[in-house]
Short mmCIF file of C-alpha atoms (C1' of nucleotides) in Angstrom, two decimals:
data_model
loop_
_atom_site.label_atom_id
_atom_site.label_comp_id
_atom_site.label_asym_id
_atom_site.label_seq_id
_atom_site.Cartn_x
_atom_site.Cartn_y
_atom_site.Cartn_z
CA UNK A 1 110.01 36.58 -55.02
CA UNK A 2 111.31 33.34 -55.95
CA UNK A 3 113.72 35.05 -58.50
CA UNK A 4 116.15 37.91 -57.69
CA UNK A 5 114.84 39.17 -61.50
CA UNK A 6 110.80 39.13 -61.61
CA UNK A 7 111.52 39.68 -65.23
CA UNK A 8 111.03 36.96 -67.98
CA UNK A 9 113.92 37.15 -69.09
CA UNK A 10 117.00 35.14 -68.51
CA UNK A 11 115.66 32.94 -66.23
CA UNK A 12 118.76 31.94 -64.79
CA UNK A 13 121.12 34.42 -66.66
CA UNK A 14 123.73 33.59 -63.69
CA UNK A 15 123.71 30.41 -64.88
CA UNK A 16 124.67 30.51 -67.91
CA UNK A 17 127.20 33.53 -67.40
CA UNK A 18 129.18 30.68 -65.25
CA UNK A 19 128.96 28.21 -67.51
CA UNK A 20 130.71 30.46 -70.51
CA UNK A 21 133.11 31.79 -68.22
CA UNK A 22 133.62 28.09 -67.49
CA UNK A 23 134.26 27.02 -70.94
CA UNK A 24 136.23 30.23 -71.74
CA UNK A 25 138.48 29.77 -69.38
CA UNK A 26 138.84 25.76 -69.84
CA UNK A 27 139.45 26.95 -73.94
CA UNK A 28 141.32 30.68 -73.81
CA UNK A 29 143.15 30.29 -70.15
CA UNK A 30 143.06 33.01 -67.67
CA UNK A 31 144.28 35.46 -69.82
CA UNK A 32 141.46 34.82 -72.44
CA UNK A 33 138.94 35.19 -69.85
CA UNK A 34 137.86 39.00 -70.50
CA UNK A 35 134.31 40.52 -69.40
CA UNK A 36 133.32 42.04 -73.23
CA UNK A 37 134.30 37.94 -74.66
CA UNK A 38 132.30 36.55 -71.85
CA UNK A 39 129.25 38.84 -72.50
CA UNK A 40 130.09 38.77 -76.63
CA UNK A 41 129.63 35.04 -76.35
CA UNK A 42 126.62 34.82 -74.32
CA UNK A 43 125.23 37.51 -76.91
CA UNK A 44 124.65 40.37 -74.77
CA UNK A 45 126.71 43.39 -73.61
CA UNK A 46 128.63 44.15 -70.64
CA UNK A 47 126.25 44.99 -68.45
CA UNK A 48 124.41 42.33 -68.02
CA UNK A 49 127.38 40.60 -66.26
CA UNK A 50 127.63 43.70 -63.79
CA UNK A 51 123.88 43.42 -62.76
CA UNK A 52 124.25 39.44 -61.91
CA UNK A 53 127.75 39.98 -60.67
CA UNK A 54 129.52 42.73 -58.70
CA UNK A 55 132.73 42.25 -60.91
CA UNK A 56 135.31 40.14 -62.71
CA UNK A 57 136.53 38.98 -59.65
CA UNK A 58 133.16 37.84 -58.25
CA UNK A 59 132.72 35.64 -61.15
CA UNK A 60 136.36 34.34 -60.66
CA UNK A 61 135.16 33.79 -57.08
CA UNK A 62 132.31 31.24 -58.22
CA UNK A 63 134.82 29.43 -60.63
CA UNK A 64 137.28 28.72 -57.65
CA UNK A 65 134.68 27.63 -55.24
CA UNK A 66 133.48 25.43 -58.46
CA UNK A 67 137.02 24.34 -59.40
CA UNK A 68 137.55 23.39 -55.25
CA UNK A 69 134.22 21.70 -55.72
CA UNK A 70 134.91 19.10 -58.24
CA UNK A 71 138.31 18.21 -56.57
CA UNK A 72 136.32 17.63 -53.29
CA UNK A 73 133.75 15.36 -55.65
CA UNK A 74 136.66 13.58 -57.52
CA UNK A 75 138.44 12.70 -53.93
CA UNK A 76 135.21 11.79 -52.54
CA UNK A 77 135.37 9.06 -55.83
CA UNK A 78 137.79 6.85 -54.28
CA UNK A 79 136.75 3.98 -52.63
CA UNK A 80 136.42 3.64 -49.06
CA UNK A 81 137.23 0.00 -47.79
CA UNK A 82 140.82 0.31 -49.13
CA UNK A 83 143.32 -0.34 -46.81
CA UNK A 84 144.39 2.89 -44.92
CA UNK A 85 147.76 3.57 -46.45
CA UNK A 86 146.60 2.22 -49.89
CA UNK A 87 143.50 4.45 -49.91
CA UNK A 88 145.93 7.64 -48.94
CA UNK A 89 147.82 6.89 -51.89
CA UNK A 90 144.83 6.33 -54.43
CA UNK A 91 143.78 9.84 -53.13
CA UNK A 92 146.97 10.82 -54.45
CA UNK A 93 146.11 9.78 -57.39
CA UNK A 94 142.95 11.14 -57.99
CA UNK A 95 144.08 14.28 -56.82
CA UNK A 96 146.35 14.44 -60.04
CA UNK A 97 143.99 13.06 -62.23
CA UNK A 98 141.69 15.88 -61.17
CA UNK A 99 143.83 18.46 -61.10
CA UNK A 100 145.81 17.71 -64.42
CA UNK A 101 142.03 17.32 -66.25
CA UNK A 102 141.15 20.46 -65.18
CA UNK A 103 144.72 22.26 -65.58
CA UNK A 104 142.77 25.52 -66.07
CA UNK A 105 141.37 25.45 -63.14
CA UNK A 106 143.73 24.31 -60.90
CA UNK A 107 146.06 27.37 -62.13
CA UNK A 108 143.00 29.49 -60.97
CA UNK A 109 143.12 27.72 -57.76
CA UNK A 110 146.41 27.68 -56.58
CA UNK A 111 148.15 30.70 -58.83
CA UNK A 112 147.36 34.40 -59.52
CA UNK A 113 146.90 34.09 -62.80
CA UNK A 114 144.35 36.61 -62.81
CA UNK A 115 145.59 40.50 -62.29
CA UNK A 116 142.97 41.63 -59.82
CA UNK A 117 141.90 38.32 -58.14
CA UNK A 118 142.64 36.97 -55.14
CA UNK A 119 139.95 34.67 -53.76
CA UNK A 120 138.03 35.69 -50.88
CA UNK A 121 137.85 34.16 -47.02
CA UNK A 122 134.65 33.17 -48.11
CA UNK A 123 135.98 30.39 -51.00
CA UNK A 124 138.92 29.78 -49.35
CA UNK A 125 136.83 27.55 -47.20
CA UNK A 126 136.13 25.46 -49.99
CA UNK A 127 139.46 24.56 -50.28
CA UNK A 128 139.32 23.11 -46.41
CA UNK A 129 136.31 20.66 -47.69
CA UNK A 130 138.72 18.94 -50.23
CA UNK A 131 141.56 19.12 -47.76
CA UNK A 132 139.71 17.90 -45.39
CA UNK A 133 138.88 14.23 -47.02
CA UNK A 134 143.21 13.59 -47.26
CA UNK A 135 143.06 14.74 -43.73
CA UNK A 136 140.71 12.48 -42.49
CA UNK A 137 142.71 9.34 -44.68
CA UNK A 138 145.85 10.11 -43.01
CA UNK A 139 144.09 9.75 -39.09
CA UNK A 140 142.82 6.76 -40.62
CA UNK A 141 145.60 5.79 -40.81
CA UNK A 142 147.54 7.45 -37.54
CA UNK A 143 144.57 5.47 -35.44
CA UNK A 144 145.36 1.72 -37.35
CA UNK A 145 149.05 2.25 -36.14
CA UNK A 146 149.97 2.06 -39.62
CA UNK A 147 151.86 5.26 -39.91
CA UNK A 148 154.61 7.16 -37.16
CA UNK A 149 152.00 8.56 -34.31
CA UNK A 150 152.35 12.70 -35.58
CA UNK A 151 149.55 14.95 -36.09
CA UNK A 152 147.21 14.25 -39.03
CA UNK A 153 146.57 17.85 -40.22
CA UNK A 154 150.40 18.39 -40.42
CA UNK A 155 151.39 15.11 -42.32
CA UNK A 156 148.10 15.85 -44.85
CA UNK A 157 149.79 19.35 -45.38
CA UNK A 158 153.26 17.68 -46.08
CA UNK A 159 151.13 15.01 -48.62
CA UNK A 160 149.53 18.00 -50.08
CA UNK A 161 152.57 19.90 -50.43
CA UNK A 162 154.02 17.12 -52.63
CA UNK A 163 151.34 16.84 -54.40
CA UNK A 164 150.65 19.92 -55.34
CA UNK A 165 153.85 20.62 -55.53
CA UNK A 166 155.04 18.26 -58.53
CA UNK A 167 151.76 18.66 -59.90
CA UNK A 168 152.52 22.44 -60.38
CA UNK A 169 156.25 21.93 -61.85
CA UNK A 170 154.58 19.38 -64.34
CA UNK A 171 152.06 21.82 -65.48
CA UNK A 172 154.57 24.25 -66.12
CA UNK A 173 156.94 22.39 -67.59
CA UNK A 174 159.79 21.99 -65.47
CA UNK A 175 159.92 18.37 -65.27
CA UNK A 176 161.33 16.41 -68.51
CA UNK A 177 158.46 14.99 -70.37
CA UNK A 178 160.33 11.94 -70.93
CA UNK A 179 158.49 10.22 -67.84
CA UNK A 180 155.37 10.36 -67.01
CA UNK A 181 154.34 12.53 -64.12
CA UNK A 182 152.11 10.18 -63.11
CA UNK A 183 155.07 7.98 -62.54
CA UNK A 184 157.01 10.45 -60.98
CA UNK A 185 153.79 11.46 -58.34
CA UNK A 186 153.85 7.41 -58.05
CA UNK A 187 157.46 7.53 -57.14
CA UNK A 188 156.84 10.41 -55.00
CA UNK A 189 154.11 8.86 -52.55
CA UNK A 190 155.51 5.63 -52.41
CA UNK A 191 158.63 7.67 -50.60
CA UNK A 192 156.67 9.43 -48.68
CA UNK A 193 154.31 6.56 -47.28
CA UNK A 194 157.04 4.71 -46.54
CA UNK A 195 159.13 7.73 -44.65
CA UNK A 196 155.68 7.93 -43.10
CA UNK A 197 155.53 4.14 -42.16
CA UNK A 198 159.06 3.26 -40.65
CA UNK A 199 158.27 4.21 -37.20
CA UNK A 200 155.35 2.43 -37.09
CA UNK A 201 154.84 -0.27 -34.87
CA UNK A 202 153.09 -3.22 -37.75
CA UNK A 203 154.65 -1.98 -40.58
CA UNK A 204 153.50 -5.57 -42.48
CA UNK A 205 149.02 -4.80 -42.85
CA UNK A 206 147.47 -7.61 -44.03
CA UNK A 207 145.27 -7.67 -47.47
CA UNK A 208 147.14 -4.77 -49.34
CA UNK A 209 146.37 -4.98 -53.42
CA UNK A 210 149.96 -3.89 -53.90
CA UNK B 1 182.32 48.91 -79.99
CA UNK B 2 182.67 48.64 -76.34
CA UNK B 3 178.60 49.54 -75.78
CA UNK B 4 175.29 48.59 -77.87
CA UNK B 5 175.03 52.62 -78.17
CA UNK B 6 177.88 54.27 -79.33
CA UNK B 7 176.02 57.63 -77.79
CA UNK B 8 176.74 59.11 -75.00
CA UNK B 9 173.04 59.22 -73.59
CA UNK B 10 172.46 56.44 -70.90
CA UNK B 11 175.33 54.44 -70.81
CA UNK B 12 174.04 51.70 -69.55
CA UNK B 13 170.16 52.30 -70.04
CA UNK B 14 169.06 48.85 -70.38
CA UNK B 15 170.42 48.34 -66.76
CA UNK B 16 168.72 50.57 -65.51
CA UNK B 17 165.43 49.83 -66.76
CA UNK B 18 166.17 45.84 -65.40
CA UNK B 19 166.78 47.50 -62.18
CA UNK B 20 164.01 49.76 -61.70
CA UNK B 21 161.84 46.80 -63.30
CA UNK B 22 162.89 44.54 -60.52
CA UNK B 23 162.38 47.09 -58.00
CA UNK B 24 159.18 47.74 -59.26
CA UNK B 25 158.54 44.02 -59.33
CA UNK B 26 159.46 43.82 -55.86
CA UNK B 27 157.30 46.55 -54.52
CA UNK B 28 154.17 46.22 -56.25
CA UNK B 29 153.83 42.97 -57.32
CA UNK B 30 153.68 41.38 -61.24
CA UNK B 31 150.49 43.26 -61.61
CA UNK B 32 152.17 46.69 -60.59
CA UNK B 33 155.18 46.00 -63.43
CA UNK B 34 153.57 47.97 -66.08
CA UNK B 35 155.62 49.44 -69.16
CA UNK B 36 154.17 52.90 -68.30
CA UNK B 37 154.82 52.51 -64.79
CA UNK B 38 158.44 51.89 -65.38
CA UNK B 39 159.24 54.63 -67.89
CA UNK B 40 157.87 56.63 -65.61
CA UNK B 41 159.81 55.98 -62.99
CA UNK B 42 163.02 55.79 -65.09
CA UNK B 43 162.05 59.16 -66.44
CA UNK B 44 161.70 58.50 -69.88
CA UNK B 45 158.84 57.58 -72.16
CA UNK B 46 157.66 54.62 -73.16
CA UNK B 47 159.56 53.72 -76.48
CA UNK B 48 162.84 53.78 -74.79
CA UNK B 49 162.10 50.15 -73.18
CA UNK B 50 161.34 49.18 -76.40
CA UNK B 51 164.81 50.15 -78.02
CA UNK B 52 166.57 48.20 -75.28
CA UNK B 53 163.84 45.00 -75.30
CA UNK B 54 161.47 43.56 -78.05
CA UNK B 55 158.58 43.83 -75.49
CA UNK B 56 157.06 42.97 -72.08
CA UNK B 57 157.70 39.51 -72.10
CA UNK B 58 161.47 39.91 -72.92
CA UNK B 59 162.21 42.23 -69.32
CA UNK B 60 159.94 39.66 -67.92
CA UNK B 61 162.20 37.08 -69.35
CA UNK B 62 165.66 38.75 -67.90
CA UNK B 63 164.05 38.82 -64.30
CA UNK B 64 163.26 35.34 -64.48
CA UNK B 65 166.28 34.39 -65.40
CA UNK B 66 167.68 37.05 -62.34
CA UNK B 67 165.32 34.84 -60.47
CA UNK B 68 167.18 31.80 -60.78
CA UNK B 69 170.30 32.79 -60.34
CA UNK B 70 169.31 34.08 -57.08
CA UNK B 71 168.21 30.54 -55.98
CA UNK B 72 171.09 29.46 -57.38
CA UNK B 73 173.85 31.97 -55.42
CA UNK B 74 171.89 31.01 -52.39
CA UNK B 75 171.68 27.39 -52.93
CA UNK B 76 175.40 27.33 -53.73
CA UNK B 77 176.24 29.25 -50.16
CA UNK B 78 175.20 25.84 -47.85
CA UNK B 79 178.66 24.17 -47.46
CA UNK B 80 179.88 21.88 -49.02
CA UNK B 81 181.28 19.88 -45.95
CA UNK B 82 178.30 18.88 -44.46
CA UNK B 83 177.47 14.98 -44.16
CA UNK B 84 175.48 14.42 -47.36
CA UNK B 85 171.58 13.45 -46.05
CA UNK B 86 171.99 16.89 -43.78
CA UNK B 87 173.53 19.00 -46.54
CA UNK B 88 170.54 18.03 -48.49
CA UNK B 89 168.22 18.94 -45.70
CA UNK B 90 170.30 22.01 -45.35
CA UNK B 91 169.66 22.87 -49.38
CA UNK B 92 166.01 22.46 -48.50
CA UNK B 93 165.88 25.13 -45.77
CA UNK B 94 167.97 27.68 -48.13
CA UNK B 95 165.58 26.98 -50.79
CA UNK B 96 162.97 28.10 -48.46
CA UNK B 97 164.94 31.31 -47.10
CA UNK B 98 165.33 32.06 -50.87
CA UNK B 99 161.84 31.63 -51.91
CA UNK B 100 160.51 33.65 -49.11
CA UNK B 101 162.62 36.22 -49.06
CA UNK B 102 162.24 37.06 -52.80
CA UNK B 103 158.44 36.02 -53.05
CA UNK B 104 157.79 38.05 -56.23
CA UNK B 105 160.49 36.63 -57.96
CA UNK B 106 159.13 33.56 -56.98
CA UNK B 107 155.97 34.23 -58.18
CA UNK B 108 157.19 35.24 -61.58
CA UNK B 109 159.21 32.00 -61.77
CA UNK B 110 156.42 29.36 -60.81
CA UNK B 111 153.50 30.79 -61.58
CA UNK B 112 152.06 32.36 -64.49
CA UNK B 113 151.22 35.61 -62.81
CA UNK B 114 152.06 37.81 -66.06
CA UNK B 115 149.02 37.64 -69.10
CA UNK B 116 151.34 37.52 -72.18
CA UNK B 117 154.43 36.07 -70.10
CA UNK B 118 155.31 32.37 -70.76
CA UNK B 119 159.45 31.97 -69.86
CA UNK B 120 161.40 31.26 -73.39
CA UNK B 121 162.89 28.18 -73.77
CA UNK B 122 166.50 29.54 -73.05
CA UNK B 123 165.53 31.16 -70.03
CA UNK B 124 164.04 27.76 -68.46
CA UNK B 125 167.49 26.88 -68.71
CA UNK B 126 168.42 28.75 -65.38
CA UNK B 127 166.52 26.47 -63.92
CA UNK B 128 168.50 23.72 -64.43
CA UNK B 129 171.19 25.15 -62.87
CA UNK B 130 169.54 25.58 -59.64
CA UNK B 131 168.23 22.14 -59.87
CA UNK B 132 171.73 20.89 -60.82
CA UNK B 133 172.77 21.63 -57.32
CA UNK B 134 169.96 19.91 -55.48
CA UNK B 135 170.25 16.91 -58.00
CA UNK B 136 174.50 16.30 -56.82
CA UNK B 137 173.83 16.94 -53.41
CA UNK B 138 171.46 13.48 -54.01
CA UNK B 139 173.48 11.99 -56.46
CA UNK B 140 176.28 12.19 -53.36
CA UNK B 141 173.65 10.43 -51.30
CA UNK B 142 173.15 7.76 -53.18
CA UNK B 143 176.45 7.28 -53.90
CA UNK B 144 177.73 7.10 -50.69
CA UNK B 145 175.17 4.10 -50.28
CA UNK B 146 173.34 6.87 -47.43
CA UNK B 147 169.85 6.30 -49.85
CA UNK B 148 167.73 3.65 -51.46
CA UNK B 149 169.63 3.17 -54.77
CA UNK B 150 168.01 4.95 -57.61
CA UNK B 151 168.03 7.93 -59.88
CA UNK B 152 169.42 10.55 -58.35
CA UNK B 153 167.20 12.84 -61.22
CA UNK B 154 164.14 11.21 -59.53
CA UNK B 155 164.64 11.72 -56.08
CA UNK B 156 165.46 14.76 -56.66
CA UNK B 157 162.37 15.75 -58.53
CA UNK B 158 160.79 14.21 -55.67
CA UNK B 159 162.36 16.58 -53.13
CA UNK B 160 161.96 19.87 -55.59
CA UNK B 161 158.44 19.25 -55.76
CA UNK B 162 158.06 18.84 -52.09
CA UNK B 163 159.80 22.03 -51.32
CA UNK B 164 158.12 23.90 -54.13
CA UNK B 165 154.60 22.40 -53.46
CA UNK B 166 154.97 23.43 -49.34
CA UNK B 167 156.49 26.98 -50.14
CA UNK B 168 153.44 27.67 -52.85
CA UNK B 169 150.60 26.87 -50.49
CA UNK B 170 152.78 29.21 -47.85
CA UNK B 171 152.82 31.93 -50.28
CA UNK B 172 149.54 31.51 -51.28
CA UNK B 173 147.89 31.05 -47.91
CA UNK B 174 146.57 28.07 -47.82
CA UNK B 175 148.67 26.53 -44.90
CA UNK B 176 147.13 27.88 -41.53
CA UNK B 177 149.60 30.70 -40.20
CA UNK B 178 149.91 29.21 -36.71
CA UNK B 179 152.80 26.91 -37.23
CA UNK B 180 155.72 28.30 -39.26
CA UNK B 181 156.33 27.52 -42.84
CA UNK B 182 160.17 26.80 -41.68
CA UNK B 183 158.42 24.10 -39.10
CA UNK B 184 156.22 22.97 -41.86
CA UNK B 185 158.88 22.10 -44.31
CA UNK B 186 161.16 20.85 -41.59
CA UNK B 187 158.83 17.87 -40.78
CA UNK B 188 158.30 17.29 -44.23
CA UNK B 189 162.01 16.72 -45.62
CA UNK B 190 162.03 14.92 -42.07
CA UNK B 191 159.84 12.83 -43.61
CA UNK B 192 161.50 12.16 -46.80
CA UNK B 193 164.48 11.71 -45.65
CA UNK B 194 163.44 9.00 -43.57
CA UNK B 195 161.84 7.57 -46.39
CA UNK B 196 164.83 7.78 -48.57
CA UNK B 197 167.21 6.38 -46.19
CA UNK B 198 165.06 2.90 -44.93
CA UNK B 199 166.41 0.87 -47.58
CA UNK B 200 169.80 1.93 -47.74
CA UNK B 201 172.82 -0.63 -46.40
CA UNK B 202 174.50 1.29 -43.75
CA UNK B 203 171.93 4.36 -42.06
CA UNK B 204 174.38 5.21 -39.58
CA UNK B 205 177.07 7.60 -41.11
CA UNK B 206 180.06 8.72 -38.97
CA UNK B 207 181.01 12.32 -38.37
CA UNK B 208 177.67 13.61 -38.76
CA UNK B 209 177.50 17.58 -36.86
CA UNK B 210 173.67 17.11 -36.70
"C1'" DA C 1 183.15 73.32 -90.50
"C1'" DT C 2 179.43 71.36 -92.69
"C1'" DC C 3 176.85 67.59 -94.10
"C1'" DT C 4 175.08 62.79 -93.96
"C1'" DG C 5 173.29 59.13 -91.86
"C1'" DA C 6 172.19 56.52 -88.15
"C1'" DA C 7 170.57 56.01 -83.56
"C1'" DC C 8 167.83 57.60 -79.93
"C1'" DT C 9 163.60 59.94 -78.18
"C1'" DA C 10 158.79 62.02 -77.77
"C1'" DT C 11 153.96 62.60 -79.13
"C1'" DA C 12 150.04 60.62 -80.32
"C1'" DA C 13 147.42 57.01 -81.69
"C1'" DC C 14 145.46 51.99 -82.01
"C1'" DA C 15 143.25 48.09 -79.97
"C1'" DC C 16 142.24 45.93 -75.96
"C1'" DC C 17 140.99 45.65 -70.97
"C1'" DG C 18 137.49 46.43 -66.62
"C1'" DT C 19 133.97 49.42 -65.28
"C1'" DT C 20 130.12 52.73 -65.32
"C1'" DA C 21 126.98 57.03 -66.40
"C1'" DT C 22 123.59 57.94 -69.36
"C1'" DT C 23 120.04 56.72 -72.20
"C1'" DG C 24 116.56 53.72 -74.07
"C1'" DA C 25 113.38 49.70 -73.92
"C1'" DA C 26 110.18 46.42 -71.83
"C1'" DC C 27 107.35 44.51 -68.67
"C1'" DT C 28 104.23 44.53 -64.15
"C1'" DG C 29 100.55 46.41 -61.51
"C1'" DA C 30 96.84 49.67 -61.07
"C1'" DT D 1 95.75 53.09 -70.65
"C1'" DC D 2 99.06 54.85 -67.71
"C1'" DA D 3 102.81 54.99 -64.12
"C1'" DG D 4 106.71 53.00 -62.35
"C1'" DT D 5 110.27 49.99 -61.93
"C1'" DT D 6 113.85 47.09 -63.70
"C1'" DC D 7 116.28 45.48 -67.22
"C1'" DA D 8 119.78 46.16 -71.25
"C1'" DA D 9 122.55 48.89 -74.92
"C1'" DT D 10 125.55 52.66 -76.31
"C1'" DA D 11 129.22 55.21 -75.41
"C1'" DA D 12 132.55 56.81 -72.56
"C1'" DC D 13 136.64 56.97 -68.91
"C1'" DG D 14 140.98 55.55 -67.47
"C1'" DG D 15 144.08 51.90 -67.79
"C1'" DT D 16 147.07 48.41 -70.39
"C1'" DG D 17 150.86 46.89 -74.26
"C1'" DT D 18 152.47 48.40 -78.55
"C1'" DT D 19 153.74 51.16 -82.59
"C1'" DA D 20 153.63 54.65 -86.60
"C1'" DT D 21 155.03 59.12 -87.32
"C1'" DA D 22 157.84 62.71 -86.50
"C1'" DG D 23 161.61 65.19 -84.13
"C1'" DT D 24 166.24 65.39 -81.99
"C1'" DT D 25 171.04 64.42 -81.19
"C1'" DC D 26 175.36 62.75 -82.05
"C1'" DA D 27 179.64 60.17 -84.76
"C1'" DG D 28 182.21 60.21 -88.60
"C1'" DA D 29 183.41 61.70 -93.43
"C1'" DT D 30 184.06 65.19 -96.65
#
DNA sequence: ATCTGAACTATAACACCGTTATTGAACTGA
DNA sequence: TCAGTTCAATAACGGTGTTATAGTTCAGAT
């Protein structure tokens, strides 16, 4: 009753079957990420993945909700008594730091790397938690007056399109490696916050670190 | 002399399989582009793509490239007359058109959608050319004293990441389908432009048609 | 005109993939 | 001890990219 297998053994087979998947993908990539190494590496056959999981996909499913989740936990890492603006920023940050420290994932999340997945309605809405914390930062700042009066979601989306968007050309090598792309996502906000900032009515806020 | 195969059997074979391959690509998606697939379509057998290409990954390699010149063609059709901050702006919107229309291509360019496909070093060239475009149209910015002074390379980045990162949570799904991706990316070079220009010495520019 | 040699093609096979039908094993409850 | 259920393993199916073997076709030289 308290265990969808009454049996012994494997207590928490599912468990572990994420967790190698995890580390096989974070080692091998998408491509290395094939059902017989998965099982081969737990030590058990095939099967046994089918009768915990419906399919590849489903397991790929539970890696993106768990690849949305630590982005949500590594946003939810920066302070909150910054300054508005600054605090926006540092989340843009932190969103590079995560992603680039968990490259593997991130290509999970936001490519189809994987032949037959495509993440379901269902995980998608992990993807609104994380969103949601640089959404809430930006009507922090809308509210303070700090930033041209515009609708939050749509100037998060524009933040998160830049992010994302040099993050991805990074990880795939487009941009030189001669600077850093953390000083080229640096570069990158600071434009943006200020195109974000020149309508607004105090553009001088008192007690900013930088 | 005149041909790779001096016989008189295809002609121009390895044509043909690029165009049925891109057709292919286009209809069903990377996953679909399969070397059976193809020589089935073409009519042949397998082995013939391999007497024209080394494998997979080198037809892979030729659409990519196809990709870029694309973006390229279309980047290069925004006039040339325009007043320098709106021809950029204008190079963002074809950049869009471009990605959208040809999503797959896109795909195969930004994303690795293939297993065994990782773009050769030559091939990653074609980017450049495509970025070469967007990088003058700045460079012309800041020369004109229209932008805060600094490397054109940069801001440029800056902008291609923007675009890229916007269009790839389009294609993806990840922006809510209510508002337009066009409206979407509009506000968001908005944005940067604004940001861009603050700085600069003179913001008014004469003879502007927008 | 015949032969040689090279280039192209087809068949079949290999190893891998995701998935599953069939078979076998092990444990719970009576 | 026995019945019944639920697990897991083997082997297979159809799919993938790739290639070894063998067959076919043509250009040029004798």
């Amino acid at each position: 009753m308290t265990q969808t297998n009454p049996r012994s053994a494997s207590p928490d087979m599912r468990r572990r079957i994420l967790d190698q998947a995890s580390a096989l993908l974070a080692e091998s990539g998408p491509d290395g990420l094939s059902m017989r190494k998965l099982s081969q590496r737990i030590g058990t056959s095939t099967i046994v993945l089918y009768t915990h999981f419906r399919d590849k996909p489903a397991i790929l499913d539970e890696l993106f909700v768990e690849g949305f989740e630590r982005l949500h936990g590594d946003l939810l890492a920066v302070p909150d008594n910054l300054e508005p603006v600054a605090r926006v920023m540092e989340l843009g940050r932190a969103y590079r730091r995560s992603a680039v420290a968990n490259a593997t994932y991130y290509q999970l999340m936001f490519s189809r790397c994987v032949p037959g997945f495509d993440p379901s309605a269902q995980s998608r809405q992990a993807s609104k938690a994380a969103f949601a914390v640089l959404r809430d930062a930006v009507a922090r700042c809308v509210d303070a007056g700090l930033v041209a009066p515009g609708d939050p979601v749509e100037i998060a989306h524009t933040l998160w399109g830049t992010l994302h968007g040099l993050i991805s050309l990074e990880l795939f090598g487009y941009l030189p490696p001669s600077v850093s792309g953390q000083a080229r996502l640096e570069q990158a906000i600071e434009v943006i916050a200020t195109g974000m900032r020149v309508a607004a009515p105090n553009t001088e806020t008192p007690g900013i670190p930088t």
